[in-house]
């Protein structure tokens, strides 16, 4: 990807997810993390998601509006109260009042959309875009409260899509035309962009990660940090497997495979935008900012065993689907010479021919994985092997917690049989 990138100066990009911004105190904590981490960089962009579950509530409002407008209004009122409570993170009276006025204007727009939803064909992007705007405005205000110059930036003013793909050259030109000062921290809305007609579009669920990597590409950033509520890439889901442990480093290839397994740790397109860039990439915990987290590097000799489990996905034969939205796809497979799409769980209902499946991504065992799965009572529908040590296992049976735990113990905690391990 050859681009006339913008920045010739040392630039950092930091992305904060909704779990890092769910309370008033969270915004102050994040602002202090930003201050501590941008000092040695001349140009800094902070990409933010909607706070807490705001996006889910906005989707709920959109879905209820045509048939149950009164219920949609109740959900909007609750969301308004939540967003208003977050503004308490700002101490400056003038800034606080400005945020309250802007929030009220947006809520009134949403009320009008609810009232007119039966007569107007609103896209889901028209509803969900408010969450990131509220987060970016608020974090910029909190930083200014702390005497750090910061500016709210709506990504729709520069981030442009063409047929649902980022138009990098056009986005660079638009970003250049904004003439944003290097002396201020830019707080940018994640997840949202503008389409060919200038209308609001989204980058798919969890798309703020992709927004951050795109911004890193556009500015030739030398550092990109994803902040969430976990301390990097773990050997398994720490919310399910108590013995899961974090990896201090992981290779680009393994990280990319993990992203294409549907894992929530990394958006599947995150690494595509910054491929072949000289950019340091880290995943860190905003709740424990001093933890080392995980660094993604070109290659690592260190063994990084992983077991990721995603239940309730969709498997869709390409021959039965004349058109599919790329944002709905997690991965693509060739099964018996036929192309299949692995579809996100929330998108299964959009395709009648979707078969319900479950997925394991196992990194760190060799071609004998069939025996390993058999021992755990897992009958695979298909196994896609990548360089022997990485396996995408599709199963029509649900992968239970006990099976997941047992696989993790075997692959990651020293219960491995020598003939199964690939330690090279």
Coordinates of C-alpha atoms in Angstrom, one line a residue:
X1 CA 0.0 0.0 0.0
X2 CA 1.9 3.1 -1.2
X3 CA 0.5 6.2 0.2
X4 CA 1.5 9.9 0.4
X5 CA 1.2 9.8 4.2
X6 CA 0.7 12.9 6.1
X7 CA 3.1 13.0 9.0
X8 CA 6.8 13.4 8.9
X9 CA 7.0 13.8 12.6
X10 CA 7.0 11.4 15.5
X11 CA 3.3 10.4 15.9
X12 CA 1.5 8.1 18.3
X13 CA -2.1 6.8 18.1
X14 CA -3.9 5.4 21.1
X15 CA -7.3 3.7 21.0
X16 CA -9.6 3.4 24.1
X17 CA -12.6 1.0 24.0
X18 CA -16.0 1.5 25.6
X19 CA -15.1 -0.6 28.7
X20 CA -12.3 2.0 29.4
X21 CA -14.8 4.9 29.3
X22 CA -17.9 3.6 31.2
X23 CA -17.9 6.0 34.2
X24 CA -17.0 9.7 34.9
X25 CA -13.9 8.6 36.7
X26 CA -12.9 6.5 33.7
X27 CA -12.5 9.6 31.5
X28 CA -10.2 11.2 34.1
X29 CA -8.2 8.0 34.3
X30 CA -7.9 7.8 30.5
X31 CA -6.9 11.4 30.2
X32 CA -4.1 10.8 32.7
X33 CA -3.0 7.7 30.7
X34 CA -2.9 9.9 27.6
X35 CA -0.9 12.6 29.3
X36 CA 1.7 10.0 30.6
X37 CA 2.1 8.3 27.2
X38 CA 2.3 11.1 24.6
X39 CA 5.0 13.3 26.1
X40 CA 7.8 12.1 23.7
X41 CA 5.6 12.4 20.6
X42 CA 5.0 15.6 18.6
X43 CA 1.7 14.5 17.1
X44 CA -0.9 12.5 18.9
X45 CA -4.3 11.1 18.0
X46 CA -6.7 9.4 20.5
X47 CA -9.4 7.2 19.0
X48 CA -12.4 6.5 21.2
X49 CA -15.4 4.1 21.2
X50 CA -18.8 4.9 22.6
X51 CA -18.8 4.7 26.4
X52 CA -20.0 1.5 28.1
X53 CA -23.0 -0.1 26.3
X54 CA -24.1 3.1 24.5
X55 CA -23.9 1.6 21.1
X56 CA -26.1 -1.4 22.2
X57 CA -28.7 1.1 23.5
X58 CA -28.6 3.2 20.3
X59 CA -29.2 0.0 18.3
X60 CA -32.1 -0.9 20.6
X61 CA -33.6 2.5 20.0
X62 CA -33.3 2.2 16.3
X63 CA -34.9 -1.3 16.3
X64 CA -37.8 -0.2 18.5
X65 CA -38.6 3.1 16.8
X66 CA -40.8 1.9 13.9
X67 CA -43.0 -0.4 16.0
X68 CA -42.6 0.7 19.6
X69 CA -41.7 4.4 19.7
X70 CA -42.7 4.9 23.3
X71 CA -40.4 2.1 24.4
X72 CA -37.6 3.6 22.2
X73 CA -38.2 6.9 24.0
X74 CA -37.8 5.3 27.4
X75 CA -34.5 3.7 26.4
X76 CA -33.3 7.1 25.0
X77 CA -34.2 8.8 28.3
X78 CA -32.1 6.2 30.2
X79 CA -29.2 6.7 27.7
X80 CA -29.5 10.5 28.1
X81 CA -29.3 10.2 31.9
X82 CA -26.2 8.0 31.6
X83 CA -24.4 10.3 29.2
X84 CA -25.3 13.3 31.3
X85 CA -23.8 11.6 34.3
X86 CA -20.5 11.1 32.4
X87 CA -20.2 14.8 31.9
X88 CA -19.6 15.1 35.6
X89 CA -16.0 14.2 34.7
X90 CA -15.6 17.8 33.6
X91 CA -15.0 20.4 36.4
X92 CA -14.9 23.6 34.3
X93 CA -18.3 25.1 34.4
X94 CA -18.3 26.6 30.9
X95 CA -17.1 23.4 29.2
X96 CA -19.6 21.4 31.2
X97 CA -22.5 23.5 30.1
X98 CA -21.3 23.3 26.5
X99 CA -21.3 19.5 26.6
X100 CA -24.8 19.5 28.2
X101 CA -26.2 21.7 25.5
X102 CA -24.6 19.6 22.7
X103 CA -25.9 16.4 24.3
X104 CA -29.4 17.8 24.6
X105 CA -29.3 18.9 20.9
X106 CA -28.3 15.3 19.9
X107 CA -31.0 13.7 22.1
X108 CA -33.6 16.0 20.5
X109 CA -32.4 14.8 17.1
X110 CA -32.8 11.2 18.2
X111 CA -36.3 12.0 19.5
X112 CA -37.2 13.4 16.1
X113 CA -35.8 10.3 14.4
X114 CA -37.9 8.1 16.6
X115 CA -41.1 10.1 15.8
X116 CA -40.4 10.1 12.1
X117 CA -38.9 6.6 11.7
X118 CA -42.0 5.2 10.1
X119 CA -41.8 7.7 7.3
X120 CA -38.0 7.9 6.9
X121 CA -35.6 5.2 6.0
X122 CA -32.9 5.8 8.5
X123 CA -29.8 3.6 8.3
X124 CA -28.4 2.0 11.5
X125 CA -25.3 4.2 11.1
X126 CA -27.5 7.3 11.5
X127 CA -28.4 6.1 15.0
X128 CA -25.2 4.6 16.4
X129 CA -22.9 7.5 15.4
X130 CA -23.8 9.6 18.4
X131 CA -22.0 7.3 20.9
X132 CA -18.5 8.0 19.6
X133 CA -19.2 11.7 19.2
X134 CA -20.2 12.0 22.9
X135 CA -17.1 10.1 24.0
X136 CA -14.7 12.2 21.9
X137 CA -16.2 15.5 22.9
X138 CA -16.1 14.6 26.6
X139 CA -12.5 13.2 26.6
X140 CA -11.3 16.4 24.8
X141 CA -13.0 18.5 27.4
X142 CA -11.5 16.5 30.3
X143 CA -8.0 16.9 28.8
X144 CA -8.5 20.6 28.5
X145 CA -9.7 20.6 32.1
X146 CA -6.2 19.2 33.0
X147 CA -4.5 22.0 31.1
X148 CA -3.6 19.8 28.1
X149 CA -4.7 21.3 24.8
X150 CA -7.1 18.9 23.0
X151 CA -9.5 19.1 20.1
X152 CA -12.5 17.0 19.2
X153 CA -12.3 15.6 15.7
X154 CA -15.3 13.9 13.9
X155 CA -13.8 11.2 11.8
X156 CA -16.5 11.7 9.2
X157 CA -14.7 15.0 8.3
X158 CA -11.8 13.0 6.8
X159 CA -12.2 9.2 6.9
X160 CA -13.9 8.3 3.6
X161 CA -15.2 5.0 2.3
X162 CA -15.6 3.8 -1.3
X163 CA -17.7 0.7 -1.7
X164 CA -17.4 0.0 2.0
X165 CA -13.6 0.2 1.9
X166 CA -11.4 3.0 3.2
X167 CA -10.2 5.3 0.5
X168 CA -6.8 6.1 1.9
X169 CA -5.7 8.7 -0.6
X170 CA -8.9 10.7 -0.3
X171 CA -8.8 10.4 3.5
X172 CA -5.2 11.7 3.6
X173 CA -6.2 14.7 1.5
X174 CA -9.2 15.5 3.6
X175 CA -7.1 15.1 6.8
X176 CA -4.5 17.5 5.4
X177 CA -7.2 20.0 4.5
X178 CA -8.5 20.0 8.1
X179 CA -5.1 21.6 9.0
X180 CA -5.2 20.3 12.6
X181 CA -2.5 21.8 14.8
X182 CA 0.3 19.5 15.9
X183 CA 0.4 21.2 19.3
X184 CA -3.0 19.8 20.3
X185 CA -4.1 16.2 21.0
X186 CA -6.7 15.2 18.5
X187 CA -9.5 13.1 20.1
X188 CA -11.1 11.3 17.2
X189 CA -14.4 9.4 16.9
X190 CA -13.8 5.7 16.2
X191 CA -16.1 3.3 14.3
X192 CA -17.7 5.9 12.0
X193 CA -16.8 7.3 8.6
X194 CA -18.4 8.9 5.6
X195 CA -19.4 7.1 2.4
X196 CA -19.1 8.2 -1.2
X197 CA -22.1 10.5 -0.8
X198 CA -20.9 12.0 2.5
X199 CA -23.4 10.0 4.5
X200 CA -22.6 8.4 7.9
X201 CA -21.2 4.9 7.6
X202 CA -19.6 2.5 10.1
X203 CA -16.6 0.2 10.0
X204 CA -18.5 -2.7 11.7
X205 CA -18.9 -3.7 15.3
X206 CA -15.6 -3.2 17.2
X207 CA -14.6 -1.0 14.2
X208 CA -12.8 1.5 16.4
X209 CA -9.7 -0.7 16.4
X210 CA -9.7 -0.5 12.6
X211 CA -10.2 3.3 12.9
X212 CA -7.1 3.5 15.0
X213 CA -5.0 1.5 12.6
X214 CA -6.2 3.5 9.7
X215 CA -5.3 6.7 11.5
X216 CA -1.9 5.2 12.2
X217 CA -1.4 4.5 8.5
X218 CA -2.6 8.0 7.4
X219 CA -0.2 9.7 9.8
X220 CA 2.8 7.3 9.5
X221 CA 2.6 6.7 13.2
X222 CA 5.6 5.2 14.9
X223 CA 3.4 3.8 17.8
X224 CA -0.1 2.4 18.0
X225 CA -1.6 1.3 21.4
X226 CA -4.9 -0.4 21.9
X227 CA -6.2 0.1 25.4
X228 CA -8.9 -2.2 26.8
X229 CA -9.9 -3.9 30.0
X230 CA -7.5 -6.8 29.6
X231 CA -3.7 -6.9 29.8
X232 CA -3.0 -7.9 26.2
X233 CA -3.3 -11.2 24.4
X234 CA -3.9 -14.2 26.8
X235 CA -3.4 -17.9 26.2
X236 CA -7.2 -18.2 26.4
X237 CA -10.2 -16.0 27.4
X238 CA -9.4 -15.0 31.0
X239 CA -13.1 -14.4 31.7
X240 CA -13.6 -18.2 31.2
X241 CA -10.3 -19.8 31.9
X242 CA -8.9 -18.7 35.3
X243 CA -5.5 -20.2 34.5
X244 CA -5.1 -18.2 31.3
X245 CA -1.9 -16.1 31.2
X246 CA -0.8 -13.0 29.1
X247 CA 1.9 -13.1 26.4
X248 CA 4.4 -10.3 26.5
X249 CA 5.0 -10.6 22.7
X250 CA 3.2 -12.2 19.9
X251 CA 4.1 -12.4 16.2
X252 CA 2.2 -10.4 13.5
X253 CA 1.2 -13.6 11.8
X254 CA -0.3 -15.2 15.0
X255 CA -2.0 -11.9 15.9
X256 CA -3.6 -11.7 12.5
X257 CA -4.8 -15.3 12.6
X258 CA -6.3 -14.6 16.1
X259 CA -8.1 -11.6 14.7
X260 CA -9.5 -13.7 11.9
X261 CA -10.8 -16.2 14.4
X262 CA -13.4 -13.7 15.6
X263 CA -11.6 -13.0 18.9
X264 CA -12.6 -9.7 20.5
X265 CA -9.0 -8.9 21.3
X266 CA -8.3 -7.6 17.8
X267 CA -10.7 -6.5 15.0
X268 CA -10.1 -8.7 12.0
X269 CA -8.9 -5.8 9.8
X270 CA -6.8 -4.1 12.5
X271 CA -3.4 -5.2 11.2
X272 CA -4.2 -4.9 7.5
X273 CA -4.0 -1.1 7.5
X274 CA -0.5 -1.1 9.1
X275 CA 1.0 -4.0 7.4
X276 CA 4.7 -3.4 6.5
X277 CA 4.7 -0.2 8.5
X278 CA 7.6 0.6 10.9
X279 CA 5.1 1.0 13.7
X280 CA 5.3 -0.4 17.3
X281 CA 2.0 -2.0 18.2
X282 CA 0.9 -2.7 21.8
X283 CA -2.2 -4.0 23.6
X284 CA -2.5 -2.7 27.1
X285 CA -4.9 -2.5 30.0
X286 CA -6.4 0.9 30.8
X287 CA -7.3 -0.4 34.3
X288 CA -3.7 -1.3 35.0
X289 CA -1.7 1.0 32.7
X290 CA 1.7 0.1 34.2
X291 CA 1.3 -3.6 33.2
X292 CA 3.5 -4.4 30.2
X293 CA 0.7 -5.8 28.0
X294 CA 1.4 -7.5 24.7
X295 CA 3.7 -6.2 22.0
X296 CA 3.1 -7.4 18.4
X297 CA 6.4 -7.9 16.6
X298 CA 7.4 -9.2 13.2
X299 CA 8.7 -12.5 14.5
X300 CA 9.3 -14.1 17.8
X301 CA 11.2 -17.2 18.8
X302 CA 9.2 -17.4 22.0
X303 CA 6.5 -20.1 22.0
X304 CA 3.1 -18.5 22.3
X305 CA 0.4 -21.2 22.8
X306 CA -3.2 -20.0 22.3
X307 CA -6.7 -21.5 22.5
X308 CA -9.5 -19.2 21.4
X309 CA -13.2 -20.3 21.4
X310 CA -16.1 -18.6 19.7
X311 CA -19.5 -20.2 19.8
X312 CA -22.6 -19.4 17.7
X313 CA -21.1 -18.3 14.4
X314 CA -22.5 -18.8 10.9
X315 CA -21.1 -20.9 8.0
X316 CA -22.3 -19.7 4.6
X317 CA -21.5 -21.4 1.2
X318 CA -20.6 -18.7 -1.3
X319 CA -22.6 -20.4 -4.0
X320 CA -25.8 -19.8 -2.0
X321 CA -25.1 -16.2 -1.4
X322 CA -25.0 -13.8 -4.4
X323 CA -24.0 -10.9 -2.3
X324 CA -22.6 -10.6 1.2
X325 CA -21.5 -7.5 3.2
X326 CA -17.7 -7.8 3.9
X327 CA -18.3 -6.3 7.3
X328 CA -20.3 -9.5 8.2
X329 CA -17.4 -11.9 7.4
X330 CA -14.9 -13.1 10.0
X331 CA -12.9 -15.4 7.7
X332 CA -13.1 -17.4 4.4
X333 CA -12.4 -21.1 4.0
X334 CA -12.1 -23.6 1.2
X335 CA -13.9 -26.8 2.2
X336 CA -13.9 -29.6 -0.4
X337 CA -13.0 -27.1 -3.1
X338 CA -16.0 -24.8 -2.2
X339 CA -15.6 -21.4 -0.7
X340 CA -17.4 -20.7 2.6
X341 CA -17.8 -17.5 4.6
X342 CA -17.5 -17.6 8.4
X343 CA -20.2 -15.0 9.5
X344 CA -20.5 -13.0 12.8
X345 CA -23.1 -14.3 15.1
X346 CA -25.1 -11.0 15.0
X347 CA -25.3 -11.3 11.2
X348 CA -26.5 -14.9 10.9
X349 CA -30.2 -13.9 10.6
X350 CA -29.4 -11.9 7.5
X351 CA -28.7 -15.0 5.5
X352 CA -31.2 -17.9 5.2
X353 CA -28.6 -20.5 4.3
X354 CA -26.3 -19.9 7.3
X355 CA -25.3 -23.1 9.1
X356 CA -24.8 -22.6 12.9
X357 CA -21.2 -23.6 13.9
X358 CA -18.6 -23.0 16.6
X359 CA -14.9 -22.2 16.2
X360 CA -11.7 -23.0 17.9
X361 CA -8.4 -21.4 17.1
X362 CA -5.5 -23.4 18.4
X363 CA -2.0 -22.2 18.0
X364 CA 0.9 -24.4 19.1
X365 CA 0.2 -28.0 18.1
X366 CA 1.3 -30.0 15.1
X367 CA -0.7 -32.1 12.6
X368 CA -1.7 -34.6 15.3
X369 CA -4.5 -32.2 16.4
X370 CA -7.1 -34.7 15.3
X371 CA -6.2 -37.0 18.2
X372 CA -6.2 -34.1 20.6
X373 CA -9.8 -33.1 19.6
X374 CA -10.9 -36.7 19.7
X375 CA -9.7 -37.1 23.3
X376 CA -11.8 -34.1 24.3
X377 CA -14.9 -35.4 22.5
X378 CA -14.9 -32.7 19.8
X379 CA -15.9 -33.9 16.4
X380 CA -14.7 -31.3 13.9
X381 CA -16.8 -30.4 10.8
X382 CA -13.6 -29.0 9.2
X383 CA -10.1 -28.2 10.2
X384 CA -8.1 -25.5 8.4
X385 CA -4.4 -25.8 9.1
X386 CA -1.9 -23.0 8.7
X387 CA 1.8 -24.0 8.7
X388 CA 0.9 -27.0 11.0
X389 CA 1.0 -25.1 14.3
X390 CA -2.1 -23.0 13.7
X391 CA -5.6 -24.6 13.4
X392 CA -9.1 -23.2 12.8
X393 CA -11.4 -25.9 14.0
X394 CA -15.1 -25.7 12.9
X395 CA -17.5 -27.8 14.9
X396 CA -21.3 -28.1 14.6
X397 CA -21.4 -29.0 18.4
X398 CA -21.0 -26.3 21.0
X399 CA -17.5 -26.1 22.6
X400 CA -18.3 -26.3 26.3
X401 CA -16.3 -24.6 29.1
X402 CA -14.9 -28.0 30.3
X403 CA -13.6 -28.8 26.9
X404 CA -12.1 -25.3 26.5
X405 CA -10.4 -25.7 29.9
X406 CA -9.0 -29.1 29.1
X407 CA -7.6 -27.9 25.7
X408 CA -6.0 -24.9 27.4
X409 CA -4.3 -27.1 30.0
X410 CA -3.0 -29.5 27.3
X411 CA -1.8 -26.8 24.8
X412 CA -0.7 -24.0 27.2
X413 CA 0.0 -25.3 30.7
X414 CA 2.6 -28.1 30.2
X415 CA 0.1 -31.0 29.8
X416 CA 1.3 -31.4 26.2
X417 CA 2.5 -34.6 24.8
X418 CA 5.8 -34.1 23.1
X419 CA 4.6 -35.5 19.8
X420 CA 1.8 -32.9 19.6
X421 CA 3.9 -29.8 20.3
X422 CA 5.3 -27.6 17.6
X423 CA 8.0 -25.7 19.5
X424 CA 10.1 -24.5 16.5

